[in-house]
């Protein structure tokens, strides 16, 4: 990874001079990362300015971070409801629109309708789960984004934004907790 | 293959070894077999493609000349195609069982297996989905089963079990493919970061820009959790619906209320056995000995055994009632199976289904790859024969003796059945070279959660109970 | 001209009575049906494998040992069930129940799943396994009122729906209802001992209704509850 000089000019990252600086440090394992995060929080960096990237999911509380509110369950519920209604429409309404009598059964019977409604509800549930999670993650996103390939080799990348005046302090904290590859994050095409 | 899996102490060493590996080593261990495509691999692909090509030719022959080139007749209107259809749907059940149910139960041993199982489900469903098209008399009009407003003012019949099949199998196929893909995204990111060239471009596209931020992991976990819960009713319903293809008719031996759970349990039995078969072969072929260890086969074998016991119970519950009722046609069908023309198949079915249950009770068998392979292959031979007897055997007899018939198979049917078997293996082989076979992120996640702990003299791995 | 069909009186329920005491097993009905409905001939080999195409077939059972052998005949055609098990299983509505109580088969809708063939307990449905061939000059003899089916289509007895419609249209044009016995499917028309009778079961005065009330009447596989519209009549021992 390229190491950028610690100058204050941010023409590479495109932000106007003097507003904020992005830094990233790689850690070998989770405990040190959590301690580093605690130290940074104590130093006054807001939690929203920090992002942790890892190749392995760490449980939420392990790194001392808060859980984010997700719209996903509501998307799924809405999807399931729409699937339910569509199934109802297909099995209960359309046989009356295209009326044909078969086998001594009424046009709409409970068992076939129940099966169709159930299957369409489940189909809509899973499709809306998938599309909902993609939407919430803003996927697919192929443009340049701050990242480092070593993340998938077991390192945790702590990325944060701070004002340029605090950059030195932040670097110190990161080094104190054995981070390596400290520097401006490379915006890789993903 | 006379290899036995290691003893308890050696197993412990294996796990410690895996625990000691660095993440980058695990990545390489999984990516390496994907890149190696030697002569054996291409030979296999060529042979399978040849069988598939021959099957496609046979299918074209079938479409051109008509269904008469098969062995079907009146009254045996459904034969090998529907049999194999039910078989493939059965195979497809194991993937979801392992993935979804074990994920919900937080069983750690599922971790290396889930992707192979989900792939098995997806490909088995693709093969199964061909058969409703293959067996149609006028396949070029298949789209009339799709509900769309048209100028004929015609609509499909949602009271027909074939329509339920259509929607349920589509749902399950979409569901299992999406489930497979969703859990694959982090590993696509890993592969993207470690390859270049054409593979890099493919993985980059499939990784959707995954970086591994906490938000992404959180959302992925949530989505997988919802998927796991949602896909269980789906897979239970799919095989029930397929069983109702038979049970809603008044054909003797078909009109049985036990068909739905009987088929579901049979599917779990057959699918888990197929999964074990595939895992033994892949473990050897891709040198994944470090990831697929004896404890996995031990647990899998136990579940296959339990599923077999369930199957036996449901089979007996159905058989007892039929035998006791003494209805003339059913009595004749039972006589055919027990002492008539169908007897060889019936005894093959019972032997091949019951013997593995006994065999798998022994730990020795469960943890010896060759023995497990043999036992589980036997299970699927038995289950295929069971479907044969249910579909073809029952149709040969009915309420009016003048209408009793017989059946002889033809090369067209056998070729097309072989096509789907070869197609499944081909898809699976190609899959194993394109996609990391073991879910690397899940294994790493598992490693994070277990440590070695000392209890008295023992040093045991313990898993942490966290979300 | 009043539309007779829409009158306040009932719609007909077509039924057939088969008098087994009269049937000689001559199979004239079978041949007539082939001629009337463009049913192809399967040939000896295919027929032996169960692929004959007859819409009406004489079920024959042998009883007893020589020299006391007896043959039992039973002409079986589509029973036009009131609650047909073959109808709900077709995914594309190629078979449905029409208001006159007939089980209608729509040839150009059938996609050939053969589910109805399995569902029918009487196994009266036949399937076009290959493209049927009518060698010259049999093509001259094809009935223009009936579709010639291609491969992949299920077919079965329709009570000669084309004849029913023809007579109904003629009668409506003349401002009357079809008389009892005026509509005759091909088999009914041909049967030499007049063992087959066709008529309206909803008309209590028709011959079919009267025969249905006879003490000799029974229905095939009645216990299945499919409500067949074919009434069989059988008294004591008549076949030798």
Coordinates of N, CA, C and O in Angstrom, one line a residue, chain B residues 158-259:
Chain B
X158 N -55.2 -23.1 -11.3 CA -54.4 -23.1 -10.0 C -54.9 -24.2 -9.1 O -54.3 -24.4 -8.0
X159 N -55.9 -25.0 -9.5 CA -56.3 -26.1 -8.7 C -55.4 -27.3 -9.1 O -55.5 -28.4 -8.4
X160 N -54.6 -27.2 -10.1 CA -53.8 -28.4 -10.5 C -52.5 -28.4 -9.8 O -51.8 -27.4 -9.7
X161 N -52.2 -29.6 -9.3 CA -50.9 -29.7 -8.5 C -49.7 -29.4 -9.4 O -48.6 -29.0 -8.9
X162 N -49.8 -29.5 -10.7 CA -48.7 -29.1 -11.6 C -48.4 -27.6 -11.5 O -47.3 -27.2 -11.6
X163 N -49.5 -26.8 -11.4 CA -49.3 -25.4 -11.2 C -48.6 -25.1 -9.9 O -47.7 -24.3 -9.8
X164 N -49.0 -25.9 -8.8 CA -48.4 -25.7 -7.5 C -46.9 -26.0 -7.6 O -46.1 -25.3 -7.1
X165 N -46.6 -27.1 -8.4 CA -45.2 -27.5 -8.6 C -44.5 -26.3 -9.2 O -43.4 -26.0 -8.8
X166 N -45.1 -25.7 -10.3 CA -44.4 -24.7 -11.0 C -44.0 -23.6 -10.1 O -42.8 -23.2 -10.0
X167 N -44.9 -23.1 -9.3 CA -44.6 -21.9 -8.5 C -43.7 -22.3 -7.3 O -42.8 -21.6 -7.0
X168 N -44.0 -23.5 -6.7 CA -43.1 -23.9 -5.6 C -41.7 -24.2 -6.0 O -40.8 -23.8 -5.3
X169 N -41.5 -24.9 -7.1 CA -40.1 -25.1 -7.5 C -39.4 -23.9 -7.9 O -38.2 -23.7 -7.6
X170 N -40.1 -23.0 -8.6 CA -39.5 -21.7 -8.9 C -39.1 -21.0 -7.7 O -38.0 -20.4 -7.6
X171 N -40.0 -20.9 -6.7 CA -39.7 -20.3 -5.4 C -38.4 -20.9 -4.8 O -37.5 -20.2 -4.4
X172 N -38.4 -22.2 -4.7 CA -37.3 -22.8 -4.0 C -36.0 -22.6 -4.8 O -35.0 -22.4 -4.2
X173 N -36.1 -22.7 -6.1 CA -34.9 -22.5 -6.9 C -34.3 -21.0 -6.7 O -33.2 -20.8 -6.4
X174 N -35.2 -20.1 -6.8 CA -34.8 -18.7 -6.6 C -34.3 -18.5 -5.2 O -33.2 -18.0 -4.9
X175 N -35.0 -19.1 -4.2 CA -34.6 -19.0 -2.8 C -33.2 -19.6 -2.6 O -32.3 -19.0 -1.9
X176 N -33.0 -20.8 -3.0 CA -31.7 -21.4 -2.7 C -30.6 -20.8 -3.5 O -29.5 -20.6 -3.0
X177 N -30.8 -20.3 -4.7 CA -29.8 -19.6 -5.4 C -29.4 -18.3 -4.7 O -28.2 -18.0 -4.6
X178 N -30.4 -17.5 -4.3 CA -30.1 -16.3 -3.6 C -29.4 -16.5 -2.3 O -28.5 -15.8 -1.9
X179 N -29.8 -17.6 -1.6 CA -29.2 -17.9 -0.3 C -27.7 -18.3 -0.5 O -26.9 -17.8 0.2
X180 N -27.5 -19.1 -1.6 CA -26.1 -19.5 -1.9 C -25.3 -18.2 -2.2 O -24.2 -18.0 -1.8
X181 N -25.9 -17.3 -3.0 CA -25.2 -16.2 -3.5 C -24.9 -15.2 -2.3 O -23.8 -14.6 -2.2
X182 N -25.9 -15.0 -1.5 CA -25.8 -14.0 -0.4 C -24.6 -14.4 0.5 O -23.8 -13.6 0.9
X183 N -24.5 -15.7 0.9 CA -23.5 -16.2 1.7 C -22.1 -16.2 1.0 O -21.1 -16.4 1.6
X184 N -22.2 -16.0 -0.3 CA -21.0 -16.1 -1.1 C -20.2 -14.8 -1.2 O -19.1 -14.7 -1.5
X185 N -21.0 -13.7 -1.0 CA -20.4 -12.4 -1.3 C -19.1 -12.1 -0.6 O -18.1 -11.7 -1.2
X186 N -19.0 -12.3 0.7 CA -17.7 -12.0 1.3 C -16.6 -12.9 0.7 O -15.4 -12.4 0.6
X187 N -16.9 -14.1 0.4 CA -15.8 -14.9 -0.2 C -15.5 -14.5 -1.6 O -14.3 -14.7 -2.1
X188 N -16.4 -13.9 -2.3 CA -16.1 -13.3 -3.6 C -15.2 -12.2 -3.4 O -14.2 -12.0 -4.2
X189 N -15.4 -11.4 -2.4 CA -14.4 -10.3 -2.1 C -13.0 -10.8 -1.8 O -12.0 -10.3 -2.3
X190 N -13.0 -11.9 -1.0 CA -11.7 -12.5 -0.8 C -11.0 -13.0 -2.0 O -9.8 -12.7 -2.3
X191 N -11.8 -13.6 -2.9 CA -11.2 -14.1 -4.1 C -10.8 -13.0 -5.0 O -9.8 -13.0 -5.7
X192 N -11.6 -11.9 -5.0 CA -11.3 -10.7 -5.8 C -9.9 -10.2 -5.4 O -9.1 -9.7 -6.2
X193 N -9.7 -10.2 -4.1 CA -8.4 -9.6 -3.6 C -7.2 -10.5 -3.9 O -6.1 -10.0 -3.7
X194 N -7.4 -11.7 -4.3 CA -6.3 -12.6 -4.4 C -6.1 -13.2 -5.8 O -5.3 -14.1 -6.0
X195 N -6.9 -12.7 -6.8 CA -6.7 -13.2 -8.1 C -6.5 -12.0 -9.1 O -6.7 -10.9 -8.7
X196 N -6.2 -12.4 -10.3 CA -6.2 -11.3 -11.3 C -6.7 -11.9 -12.6 O -6.9 -13.1 -12.8
X197 N -6.7 -11.0 -13.6 CA -7.2 -11.5 -14.9 C -8.7 -11.7 -15.0 O -9.4 -10.9 -14.4
X198 N -9.0 -12.7 -15.7 CA -10.5 -12.9 -16.0 C -11.2 -13.3 -14.7 O -12.3 -12.8 -14.4
X199 N -10.5 -14.1 -13.8 CA -11.1 -14.4 -12.6 C -11.4 -13.2 -11.7 O -12.4 -13.0 -11.1
X200 N -10.4 -12.3 -11.7 CA -10.6 -11.1 -10.9 C -11.8 -10.3 -11.4 O -12.6 -9.8 -10.6
X201 N -12.0 -10.2 -12.7 CA -13.1 -9.5 -13.2 C -14.4 -10.1 -12.8 O -15.4 -9.5 -12.3
X202 N -14.4 -11.5 -12.9 CA -15.7 -12.2 -12.5 C -16.0 -12.0 -11.0 O -17.1 -11.6 -10.6
X203 N -14.9 -12.2 -10.2 CA -15.2 -12.0 -8.7 C -15.5 -10.6 -8.3 O -16.3 -10.4 -7.4
X204 N -14.9 -9.7 -9.0 CA -15.2 -8.3 -8.7 C -16.6 -8.0 -8.9 O -17.3 -7.3 -8.1
X205 N -17.2 -8.5 -10.1 CA -18.6 -8.3 -10.4 C -19.5 -8.9 -9.3 O -20.4 -8.4 -8.9
X206 N -19.1 -10.2 -9.0 CA -20.0 -10.9 -8.0 C -19.9 -10.4 -6.6 O -20.7 -10.6 -5.8
X207 N -18.7 -9.7 -6.3 CA -18.6 -9.2 -4.9 C -19.3 -8.0 -4.7 O -19.5 -7.6 -3.5
X208 N -19.8 -7.3 -5.7 CA -20.7 -6.2 -5.6 C -20.1 -5.0 -4.8 O -20.8 -4.2 -4.3
X209 N -18.8 -5.0 -4.7 CA -18.1 -3.9 -4.0 C -18.1 -4.1 -2.5 O -18.1 -3.2 -1.7
X210 N -18.0 -5.3 -2.0 CA -18.0 -5.7 -0.6 C -16.7 -5.3 0.0 O -15.6 -5.6 -0.6
X211 N -16.8 -4.6 1.1 CA -15.5 -4.2 1.8 C -15.4 -4.9 3.2 O -14.3 -5.0 3.7
X212 N -16.5 -5.3 3.7 CA -16.4 -5.9 5.1 C -16.5 -4.9 6.2 O -16.1 -5.1 7.3
X213 N -17.2 -3.8 5.9 CA -17.5 -2.9 7.0 C -18.5 -3.5 8.0 O -19.2 -4.4 7.7
X214 N -18.5 -2.9 9.2 CA -19.4 -3.5 10.2 C -20.9 -3.5 9.7 O -21.6 -4.4 10.0
X215 N -21.2 -2.4 9.1 CA -22.6 -2.2 8.6 C -22.9 -3.4 7.7 O -24.0 -4.0 7.7
X216 N -22.0 -3.6 6.8 CA -22.2 -4.7 5.8 C -22.4 -6.0 6.4 O -23.3 -6.8 6.1
X217 N -21.5 -6.3 7.4 CA -21.6 -7.6 8.1 C -22.9 -7.7 8.8 O -23.6 -8.8 8.8
X218 N -23.3 -6.7 9.5 CA -24.5 -6.7 10.3 C -25.7 -7.0 9.4 O -26.5 -7.8 9.7
X219 N -25.7 -6.3 8.2 CA -26.9 -6.5 7.3 C -26.9 -7.9 6.7 O -27.9 -8.5 6.6
X220 N -25.7 -8.3 6.4 CA -25.6 -9.7 5.9 C -26.1 -10.7 6.8 O -26.9 -11.6 6.5
X221 N -25.7 -10.6 8.1 CA -26.1 -11.5 9.1 C -27.6 -11.5 9.3 O -28.3 -12.5 9.4
X222 N -28.1 -10.3 9.3 CA -29.6 -10.2 9.4 C -30.3 -10.9 8.3 O -31.3 -11.6 8.5
X223 N -29.8 -10.6 7.1 CA -30.4 -11.1 5.9 C -30.3 -12.7 5.9 O -31.3 -13.4 5.6
X224 N -29.2 -13.2 6.3 CA -29.0 -14.6 6.3 C -29.9 -15.2 7.4 O -30.5 -16.3 7.2
X225 N -30.1 -14.5 8.5 CA -31.0 -15.0 9.5 C -32.4 -15.1 9.0 O -33.1 -16.1 9.2
X226 N -32.9 -14.1 8.3 CA -34.2 -14.1 7.8 C -34.4 -15.2 6.8 O -35.4 -15.9 6.7
X227 N -33.4 -15.3 5.9 CA -33.4 -16.3 4.9 C -33.5 -17.7 5.5 O -34.3 -18.5 5.0
X228 N -32.7 -17.9 6.5 CA -32.7 -19.3 7.1 C -34.1 -19.6 7.6 O -34.6 -20.7 7.4
X229 N -34.8 -18.6 8.2 CA -36.1 -18.9 8.7 C -37.1 -19.1 7.6 O -37.9 -20.0 7.6
X230 N -36.9 -18.2 6.6 CA -38.0 -18.2 5.5 C -37.8 -19.5 4.6 O -38.8 -20.0 4.1
X231 N -36.6 -20.0 4.5 CA -36.5 -21.1 3.5 C -36.9 -22.4 4.0 O -37.1 -23.3 3.3
X232 N -37.1 -22.5 5.3 CA -37.5 -23.8 5.9 C -39.0 -24.1 5.5 O -39.2 -25.2 5.0
X233 N -39.9 -23.2 5.7 CA -41.3 -23.6 5.2 C -41.3 -23.9 3.7 O -42.0 -24.7 3.2
X234 N -40.4 -23.2 2.9 CA -40.4 -23.4 1.5 C -40.0 -24.8 1.2 O -40.6 -25.5 0.4
X235 N -38.9 -25.3 1.8 CA -38.5 -26.6 1.4 C -39.4 -27.7 2.0 O -39.5 -28.7 1.3
X236 N -40.1 -27.4 3.1 CA -41.0 -28.4 3.5 C -42.2 -28.5 2.6 O -42.7 -29.5 2.3
X237 N -42.6 -27.3 2.0 CA -43.8 -27.3 1.2 C -43.5 -27.9 -0.2 O -44.3 -28.4 -0.9
X238 N -42.2 -27.7 -0.7 CA -42.0 -28.1 -2.1 C -42.2 -29.6 -2.3 O -42.9 -30.0 -3.2
X239 N -41.6 -30.4 -1.4 CA -41.8 -31.8 -1.6 C -43.2 -32.3 -1.3 O -43.6 -33.2 -1.9
X240 N -43.8 -31.6 -0.4 CA -45.2 -31.9 -0.1 C -46.0 -31.7 -1.4 O -46.9 -32.5 -1.8
X241 N -45.8 -30.6 -2.0 CA -46.5 -30.3 -3.3 C -46.2 -31.3 -4.3 O -47.1 -31.8 -5.1
X242 N -45.0 -31.7 -4.5 CA -44.6 -32.7 -5.5 C -45.3 -34.0 -5.1 O -45.8 -34.7 -6.0
X243 N -45.4 -34.3 -3.8 CA -46.1 -35.6 -3.5 C -47.6 -35.5 -3.8 O -48.2 -36.5 -4.1
X244 N -48.2 -34.3 -3.7 CA -49.6 -34.2 -4.1 C -49.9 -34.3 -5.5 O -51.0 -34.5 -5.9
X245 N -48.8 -34.3 -6.4 CA -49.0 -34.7 -7.8 C -49.6 -36.0 -7.9 O -50.4 -36.4 -8.7
X246 N -49.2 -36.9 -6.9 CA -49.7 -38.3 -6.9 C -50.9 -38.4 -6.0 O -51.9 -39.1 -6.4
X247 N -50.9 -37.8 -4.8 CA -51.9 -38.1 -3.8 C -53.2 -37.5 -4.2 O -54.2 -38.0 -3.6
X248 N -53.3 -36.5 -5.0 CA -54.7 -36.0 -5.3 C -55.5 -36.8 -6.3 O -56.7 -36.6 -6.5
X249 N -54.8 -37.8 -6.9 CA -55.6 -38.6 -7.8 C -56.2 -39.8 -7.0 O -55.9 -40.0 -5.9
X250 N -57.1 -40.5 -7.7 CA -57.8 -41.6 -7.0 C -57.1 -42.9 -7.4 O -57.6 -44.0 -7.1
X251 N -55.9 -42.8 -8.0 CA -55.1 -44.0 -8.3 C -54.8 -44.8 -7.1 O -54.4 -44.2 -6.1
X252 N -55.1 -46.1 -7.1 CA -54.8 -46.9 -5.9 C -53.3 -46.8 -5.5 O -52.4 -46.8 -6.4
X253 N -53.0 -46.8 -4.3 CA -51.7 -46.6 -3.7 C -51.2 -45.2 -3.8 O -50.3 -44.8 -3.0
X254 N -51.7 -44.4 -4.6 CA -51.3 -42.9 -4.6 C -52.1 -42.1 -3.7 O -51.7 -41.1 -3.2
X255 N -53.4 -42.5 -3.6 CA -54.4 -41.7 -2.9 C -54.2 -41.9 -1.4 O -55.0 -42.5 -0.7
X256 N -53.1 -41.4 -0.9 CA -52.7 -41.7 0.5 C -52.4 -40.4 1.2 O -51.6 -39.6 0.7
X257 N -52.9 -40.2 2.4 CA -52.6 -38.9 3.0 C -51.2 -38.8 3.6 O -50.7 -37.7 3.9
X258 N -50.6 -40.0 3.7 CA -49.2 -39.9 4.3 C -48.2 -39.5 3.3 O -47.0 -39.3 3.7
X259 N -48.6 -39.3 2.0 CA -47.6 -39.0 1.0 C -46.7 -37.8 1.3 O -45.5 -37.8 1.1

